[in-house]
Coordinates of C-alpha atoms and ligand atoms in Angstrom, one line a residue:
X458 CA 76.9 133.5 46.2
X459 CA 79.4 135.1 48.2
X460 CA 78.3 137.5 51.0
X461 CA 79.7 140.2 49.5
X462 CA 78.1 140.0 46.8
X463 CA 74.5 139.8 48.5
X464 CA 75.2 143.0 49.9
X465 CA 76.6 144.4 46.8
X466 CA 73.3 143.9 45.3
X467 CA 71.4 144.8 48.3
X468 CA 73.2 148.4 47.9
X469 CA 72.7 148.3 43.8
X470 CA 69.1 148.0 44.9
X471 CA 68.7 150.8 47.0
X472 CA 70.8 153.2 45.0
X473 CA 68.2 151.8 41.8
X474 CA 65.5 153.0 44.1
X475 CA 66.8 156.4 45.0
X476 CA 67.7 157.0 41.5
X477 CA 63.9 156.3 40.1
X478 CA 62.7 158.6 43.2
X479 CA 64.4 161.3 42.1
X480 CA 64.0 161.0 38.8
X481 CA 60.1 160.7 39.4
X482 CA 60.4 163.3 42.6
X483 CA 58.3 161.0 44.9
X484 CA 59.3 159.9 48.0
X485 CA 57.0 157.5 49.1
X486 CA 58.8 154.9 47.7
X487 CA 62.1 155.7 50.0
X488 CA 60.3 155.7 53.0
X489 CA 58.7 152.5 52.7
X490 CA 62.1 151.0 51.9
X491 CA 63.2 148.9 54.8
X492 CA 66.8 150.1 56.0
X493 CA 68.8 149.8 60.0
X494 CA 67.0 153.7 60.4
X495 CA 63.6 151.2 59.8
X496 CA 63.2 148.6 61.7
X497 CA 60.4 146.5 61.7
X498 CA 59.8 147.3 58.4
X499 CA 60.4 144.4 56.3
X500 CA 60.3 143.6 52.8
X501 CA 59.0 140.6 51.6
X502 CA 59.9 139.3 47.7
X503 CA 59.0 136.1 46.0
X504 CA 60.2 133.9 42.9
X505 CA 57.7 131.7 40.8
X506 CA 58.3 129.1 39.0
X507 CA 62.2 128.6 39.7
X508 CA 62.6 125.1 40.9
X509 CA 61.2 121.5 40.5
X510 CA 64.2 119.9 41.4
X511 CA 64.7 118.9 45.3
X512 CA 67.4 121.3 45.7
X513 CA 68.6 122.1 49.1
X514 CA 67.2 125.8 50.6
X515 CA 70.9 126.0 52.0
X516 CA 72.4 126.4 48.5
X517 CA 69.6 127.9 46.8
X518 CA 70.4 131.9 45.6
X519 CA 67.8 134.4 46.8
X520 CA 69.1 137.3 44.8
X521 CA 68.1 139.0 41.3
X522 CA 64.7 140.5 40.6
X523 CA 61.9 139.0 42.1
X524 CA 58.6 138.6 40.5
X525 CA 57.0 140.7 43.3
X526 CA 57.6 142.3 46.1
X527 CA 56.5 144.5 48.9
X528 CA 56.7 145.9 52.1
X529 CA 55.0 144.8 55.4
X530 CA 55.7 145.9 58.7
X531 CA 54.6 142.4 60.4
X532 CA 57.3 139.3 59.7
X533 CA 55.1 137.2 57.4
X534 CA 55.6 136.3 54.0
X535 CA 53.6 135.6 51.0
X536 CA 50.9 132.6 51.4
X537 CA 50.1 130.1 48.9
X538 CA 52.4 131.6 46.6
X539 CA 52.7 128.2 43.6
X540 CA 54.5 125.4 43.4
X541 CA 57.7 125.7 42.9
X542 CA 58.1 129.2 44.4
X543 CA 60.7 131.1 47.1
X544 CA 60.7 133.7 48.7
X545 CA 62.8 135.8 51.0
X546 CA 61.7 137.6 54.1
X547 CA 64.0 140.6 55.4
X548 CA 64.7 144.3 57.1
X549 CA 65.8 145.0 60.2
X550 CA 65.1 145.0 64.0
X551 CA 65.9 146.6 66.8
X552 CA 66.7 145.4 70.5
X553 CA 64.0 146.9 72.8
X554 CA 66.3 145.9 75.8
X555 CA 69.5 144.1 76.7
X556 CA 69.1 140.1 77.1
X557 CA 69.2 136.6 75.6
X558 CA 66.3 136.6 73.2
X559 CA 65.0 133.2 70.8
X560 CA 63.5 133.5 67.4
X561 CA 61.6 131.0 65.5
X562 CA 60.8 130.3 62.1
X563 CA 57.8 128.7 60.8
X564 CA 57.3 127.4 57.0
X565 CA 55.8 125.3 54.5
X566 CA 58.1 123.6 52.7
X567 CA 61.9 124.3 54.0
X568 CA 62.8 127.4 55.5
X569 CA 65.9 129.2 57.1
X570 CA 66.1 132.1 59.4
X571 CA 69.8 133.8 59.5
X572 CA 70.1 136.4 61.5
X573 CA 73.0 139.5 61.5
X574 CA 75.3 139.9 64.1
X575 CA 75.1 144.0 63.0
X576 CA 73.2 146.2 60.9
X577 CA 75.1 144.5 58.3
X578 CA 73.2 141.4 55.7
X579 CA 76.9 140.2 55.2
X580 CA 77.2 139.5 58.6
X581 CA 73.7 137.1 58.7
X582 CA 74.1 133.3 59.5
X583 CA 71.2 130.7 60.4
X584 CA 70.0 130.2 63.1
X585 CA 67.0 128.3 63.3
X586 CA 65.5 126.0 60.2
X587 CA 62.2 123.7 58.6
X588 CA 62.9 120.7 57.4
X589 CA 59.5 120.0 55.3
X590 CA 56.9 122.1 56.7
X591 CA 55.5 123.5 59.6
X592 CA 51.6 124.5 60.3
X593 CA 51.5 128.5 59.8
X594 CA 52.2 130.0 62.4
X595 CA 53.7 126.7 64.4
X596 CA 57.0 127.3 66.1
X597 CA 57.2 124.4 68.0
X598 CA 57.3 121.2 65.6
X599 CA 60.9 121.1 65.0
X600 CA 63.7 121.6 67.7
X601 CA 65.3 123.3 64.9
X602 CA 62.7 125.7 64.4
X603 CA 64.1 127.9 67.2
X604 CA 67.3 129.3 68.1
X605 CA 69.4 129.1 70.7
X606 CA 69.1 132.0 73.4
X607 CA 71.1 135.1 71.3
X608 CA 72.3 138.3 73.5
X609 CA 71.1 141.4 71.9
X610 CA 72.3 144.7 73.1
X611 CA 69.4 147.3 73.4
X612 CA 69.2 150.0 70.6
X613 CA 71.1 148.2 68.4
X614 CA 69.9 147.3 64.9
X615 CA 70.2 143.8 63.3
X616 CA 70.0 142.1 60.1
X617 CA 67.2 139.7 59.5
X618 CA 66.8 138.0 56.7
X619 CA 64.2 134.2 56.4
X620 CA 64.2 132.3 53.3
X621 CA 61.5 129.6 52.5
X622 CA 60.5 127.4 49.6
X623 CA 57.3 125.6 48.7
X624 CA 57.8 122.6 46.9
X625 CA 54.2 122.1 46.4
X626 CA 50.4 122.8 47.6
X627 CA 50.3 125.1 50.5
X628 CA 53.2 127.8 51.4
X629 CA 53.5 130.0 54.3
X630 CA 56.6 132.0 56.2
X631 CA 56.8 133.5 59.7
X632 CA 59.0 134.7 61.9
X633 CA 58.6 135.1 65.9
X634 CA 60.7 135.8 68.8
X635 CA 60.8 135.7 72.6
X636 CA 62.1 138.7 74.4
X637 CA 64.0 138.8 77.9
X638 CA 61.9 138.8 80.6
X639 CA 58.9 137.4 78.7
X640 CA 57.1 134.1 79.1
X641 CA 59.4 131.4 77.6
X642 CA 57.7 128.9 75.0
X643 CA 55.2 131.5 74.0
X644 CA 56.1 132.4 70.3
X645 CA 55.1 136.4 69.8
X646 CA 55.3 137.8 66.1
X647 CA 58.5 139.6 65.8
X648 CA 58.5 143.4 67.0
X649 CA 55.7 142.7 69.8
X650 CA 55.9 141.1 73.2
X651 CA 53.3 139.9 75.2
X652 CA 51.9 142.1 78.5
X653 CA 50.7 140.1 81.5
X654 CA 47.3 140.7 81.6
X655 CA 45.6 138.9 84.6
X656 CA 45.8 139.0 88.0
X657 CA 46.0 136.1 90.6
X658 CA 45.3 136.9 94.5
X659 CA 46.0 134.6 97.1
X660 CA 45.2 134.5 100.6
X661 CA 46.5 131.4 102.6
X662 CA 45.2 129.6 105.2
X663 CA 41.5 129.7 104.7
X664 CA 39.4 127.0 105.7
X665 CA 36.9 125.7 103.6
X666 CA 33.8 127.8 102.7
X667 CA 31.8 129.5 99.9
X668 CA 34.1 131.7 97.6
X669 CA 31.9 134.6 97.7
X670 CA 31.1 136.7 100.0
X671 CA 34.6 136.4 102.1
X672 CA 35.7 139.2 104.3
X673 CA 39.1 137.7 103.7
X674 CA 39.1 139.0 100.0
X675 CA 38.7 143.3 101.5
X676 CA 42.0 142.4 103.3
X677 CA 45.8 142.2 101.8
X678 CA 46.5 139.0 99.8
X679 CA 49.3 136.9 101.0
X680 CA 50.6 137.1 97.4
X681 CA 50.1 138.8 93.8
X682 CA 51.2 137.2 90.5
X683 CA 51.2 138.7 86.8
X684 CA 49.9 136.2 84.8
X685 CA 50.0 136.0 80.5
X686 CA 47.1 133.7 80.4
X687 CA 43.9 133.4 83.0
X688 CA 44.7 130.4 84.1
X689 CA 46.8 128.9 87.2
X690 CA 47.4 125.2 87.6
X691 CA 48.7 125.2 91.1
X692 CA 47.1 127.9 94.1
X693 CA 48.6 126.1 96.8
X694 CA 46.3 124.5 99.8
X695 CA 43.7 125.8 101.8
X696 CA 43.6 129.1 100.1
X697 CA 40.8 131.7 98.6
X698 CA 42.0 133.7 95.2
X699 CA 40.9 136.3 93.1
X700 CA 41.9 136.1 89.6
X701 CA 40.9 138.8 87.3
X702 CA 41.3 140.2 84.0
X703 CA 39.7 141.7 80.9
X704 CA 38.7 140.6 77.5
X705 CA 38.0 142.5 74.2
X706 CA 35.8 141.3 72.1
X707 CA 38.0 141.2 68.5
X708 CA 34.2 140.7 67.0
X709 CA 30.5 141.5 67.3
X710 CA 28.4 139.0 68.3
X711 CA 27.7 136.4 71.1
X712 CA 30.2 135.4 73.8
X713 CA 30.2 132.8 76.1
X714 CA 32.4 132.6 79.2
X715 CA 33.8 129.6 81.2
X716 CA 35.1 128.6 84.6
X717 CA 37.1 126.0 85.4
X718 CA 38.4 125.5 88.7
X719 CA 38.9 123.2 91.9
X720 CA 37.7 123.3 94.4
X721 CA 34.6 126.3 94.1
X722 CA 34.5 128.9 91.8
X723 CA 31.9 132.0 90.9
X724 CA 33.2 133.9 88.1
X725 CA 31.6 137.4 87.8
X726 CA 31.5 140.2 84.8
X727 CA 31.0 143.6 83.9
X728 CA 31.0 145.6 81.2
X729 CA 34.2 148.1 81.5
X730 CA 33.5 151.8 82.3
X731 CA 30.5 151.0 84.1
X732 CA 30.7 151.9 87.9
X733 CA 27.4 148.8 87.9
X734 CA 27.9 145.9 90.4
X735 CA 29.5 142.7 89.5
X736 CA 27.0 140.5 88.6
X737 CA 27.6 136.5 88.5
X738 CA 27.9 134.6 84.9
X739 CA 28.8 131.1 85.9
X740 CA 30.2 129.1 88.4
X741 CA 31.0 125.8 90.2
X742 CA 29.8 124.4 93.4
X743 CA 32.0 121.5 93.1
X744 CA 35.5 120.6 91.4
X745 CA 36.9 119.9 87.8
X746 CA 39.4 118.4 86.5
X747 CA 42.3 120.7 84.8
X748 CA 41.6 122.4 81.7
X749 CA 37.6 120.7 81.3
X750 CA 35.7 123.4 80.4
X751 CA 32.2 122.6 80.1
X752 CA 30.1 119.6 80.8
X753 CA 28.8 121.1 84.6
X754 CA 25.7 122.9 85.7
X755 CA 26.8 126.7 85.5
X756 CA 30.3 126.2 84.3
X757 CA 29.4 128.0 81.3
X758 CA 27.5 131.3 80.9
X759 CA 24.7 132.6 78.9
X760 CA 25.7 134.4 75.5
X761 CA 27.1 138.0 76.4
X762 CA 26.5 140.2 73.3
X763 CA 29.4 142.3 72.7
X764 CA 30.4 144.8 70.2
X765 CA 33.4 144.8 68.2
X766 CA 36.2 146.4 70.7
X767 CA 33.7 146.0 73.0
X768 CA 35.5 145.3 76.5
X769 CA 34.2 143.7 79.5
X770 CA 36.3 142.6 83.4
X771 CA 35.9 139.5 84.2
X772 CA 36.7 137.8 88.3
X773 CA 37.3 134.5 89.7
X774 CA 36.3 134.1 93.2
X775 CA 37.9 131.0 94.2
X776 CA 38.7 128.8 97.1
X777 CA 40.7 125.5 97.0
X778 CA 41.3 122.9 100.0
X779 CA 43.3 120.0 99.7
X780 CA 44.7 118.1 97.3
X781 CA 45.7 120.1 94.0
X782 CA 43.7 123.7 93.2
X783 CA 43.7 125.0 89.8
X784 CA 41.4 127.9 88.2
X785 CA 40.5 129.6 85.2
X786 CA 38.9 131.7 82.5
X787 CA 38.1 130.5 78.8
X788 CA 35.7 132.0 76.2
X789 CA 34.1 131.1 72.7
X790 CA 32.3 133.3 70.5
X791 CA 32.0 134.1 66.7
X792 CA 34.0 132.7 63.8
X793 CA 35.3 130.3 65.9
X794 CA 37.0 131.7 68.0
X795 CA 38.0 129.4 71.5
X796 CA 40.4 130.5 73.9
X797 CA 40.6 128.5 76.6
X798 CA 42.4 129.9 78.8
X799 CA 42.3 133.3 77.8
X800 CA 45.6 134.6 76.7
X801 CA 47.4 137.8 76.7
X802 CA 47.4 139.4 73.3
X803 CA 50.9 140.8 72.3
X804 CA 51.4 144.4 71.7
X805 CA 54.5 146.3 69.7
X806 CA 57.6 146.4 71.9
X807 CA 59.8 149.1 70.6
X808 CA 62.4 150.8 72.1
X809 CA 61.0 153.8 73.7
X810 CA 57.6 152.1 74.7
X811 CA 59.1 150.2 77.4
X812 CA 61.9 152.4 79.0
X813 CA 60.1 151.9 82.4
X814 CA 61.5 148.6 82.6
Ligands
CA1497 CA1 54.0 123.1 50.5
CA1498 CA1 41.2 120.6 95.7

């Protein structure tokens, strides 16, 4: 189908629309619609039943009426939606600031991402592509799978449009992107970026000696890095950090916490909004490997009961020698959850919310 013709019926669609609203005199309808005056709304529509020949997602149509559709405002499509199904993933975004940004698709089977270089559909072309399938939510099985860095120009609106078919069994769609100045390799759901949300201190030049109490940590660090996960793989030699951060407990129940780190390590907690005294969880009075978790004496707390939302600070006191220094913070609690390190959650970036940078 010719271009022109897409958005011909992209248009017939919305003037279909307006016309039932105001024969009906609703509205709610309209609004939900996604249009450039919307971004991050997005519209997702799905066909069942439409293919059992291996055709190619490249020539397949994604037009007419679909068997159902409806409007999300996060980028992911319909799950498990039959064999033999498509659907089509689309709306439009808008540039929060001026940079090169990368956008991935994930699927299950075949999938295309094509991307405007305007407000304008006609104007979409691929950019990033499955071949077979991808694990939901897994940017990073297929070079294709992510686009090459795109300049976007900050307040302007783009096209977006993702296409994905499932052959068979399971199906899933999504859509991510990484925004200038954010941590590259770290796929964030489109419309949100990720906040650093941890703290390393380091003071250089201290010779070895118990992490806590050190005089050295009431004085200036030597340095400060934001970090997106608690974790640092490399302090340097000879040095005493702080690392801190917070964690919000996404469900009630029982939390444990975990310290990894060499050479020594206390990690201390408490519960946000008290003005109480840290009070020490875990620790390590000798050094671990990188990212091994559990397995010492004191490496990993008691249960910490925690409501949902419930949030609590968490510190590192650390000091490292010779030879190579890592720390870090991990937790586990209920339905499974295991985040080791822990990692910044994303937040929405919209245009607006981040004019201070
Ligand atoms: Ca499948
Ligand atoms: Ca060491």
């Amino acid at each position: 189908m010719e271009p022109t013709t897409v958005n011909r019926c992209i248009a017939h669609r919305f003037l279909l629309r307006l016309g039932l609203v105001l024969v009906v005199g609703g509205s709610a309808d309209a609004v939900d619609e996604p249009s450039p005056e919307r971004p991050f709304v997005f519209e997702r529509a799905v066909w069942h039943g439409v293919d059992d020949a291996p055709w190619s997602i490249d020539a397949a149509a994604f037009d007419g009426t679909p068997d159902r559709s409806e409007v999300v405002t996060s980028p992911v499509g319909f799950a498990d939606a039959g064999d033999g199904s498509r659907q089509r993933l689309r709306g439009w975004i808008e540039a929060p600031r001026t940079g090169a940004y990368r956008f991935s698709i994930a699927s299950d089977d075949d999938g295309v991402l094509l991307l405007s270089t305007s407000e304008d559909p006609a104007n979409g072309r691929p950019i990033a592509s499955v071949r077979g399938f991808t694990g939901r939510d897994e940017f990073d099985r297929q070079p294709t799978q992510t686009s090459r860095p795109i300049v976007l120009i900050k307040g302007r609106r783009y096209h977006l449009e993702a296409r994905q078919r499932n052959v068979d069994g399971t199906g899933h769609l999504s859509v991510a992107w990484q925004v200038p100045g954010g941590p590259s390799g770290i796929h964030v759901p489109i419309g949100m970026r990720l906040e650093p949300a941890f703290r390393l201190e380091v003071w250089n030049g201290i010779a070895r000696g118990e992490p806590y109490p050190l005089e050295v940590l009431q004085t200036p660090p030597t340095r400060v890095e934001d970090l997106y996960s608690m974790y640092s793989a490399d302090v340097g030699t000879n040095v005493a950090t702080r690392l801190r951060g917070r964690f919000r407990a996404p469900a009630s129940g029982p939390y444990r916490f975990q310290v990894t780190a060499d050479d020594l390590a206390t990690l201390r907690m408490r519960r946000s909004g008290e003005s109480g005294e840290w009070r020490s969880i875990a620790g390590l009075s000798s050094w671990t490997p990188p990212d091994v978790w559990t397995g010492r004496t004191g490496q990993v707390s008691e249960p910490v009961e925690l409501g949902e939302g419930g949030v609590v600070e968490l510190e590192v006191l650390h000091w490292q020698g010779a030879g190579p220094g890592h720390v870090g913070v991990g937790v586990s609690g209920p339905s499974g959850l295991d985040s080791r390190p822990l990692r910044a959650v994303s937040i929405p970036d919209r245009k607006g919310e981040s004019e201070t940078q």
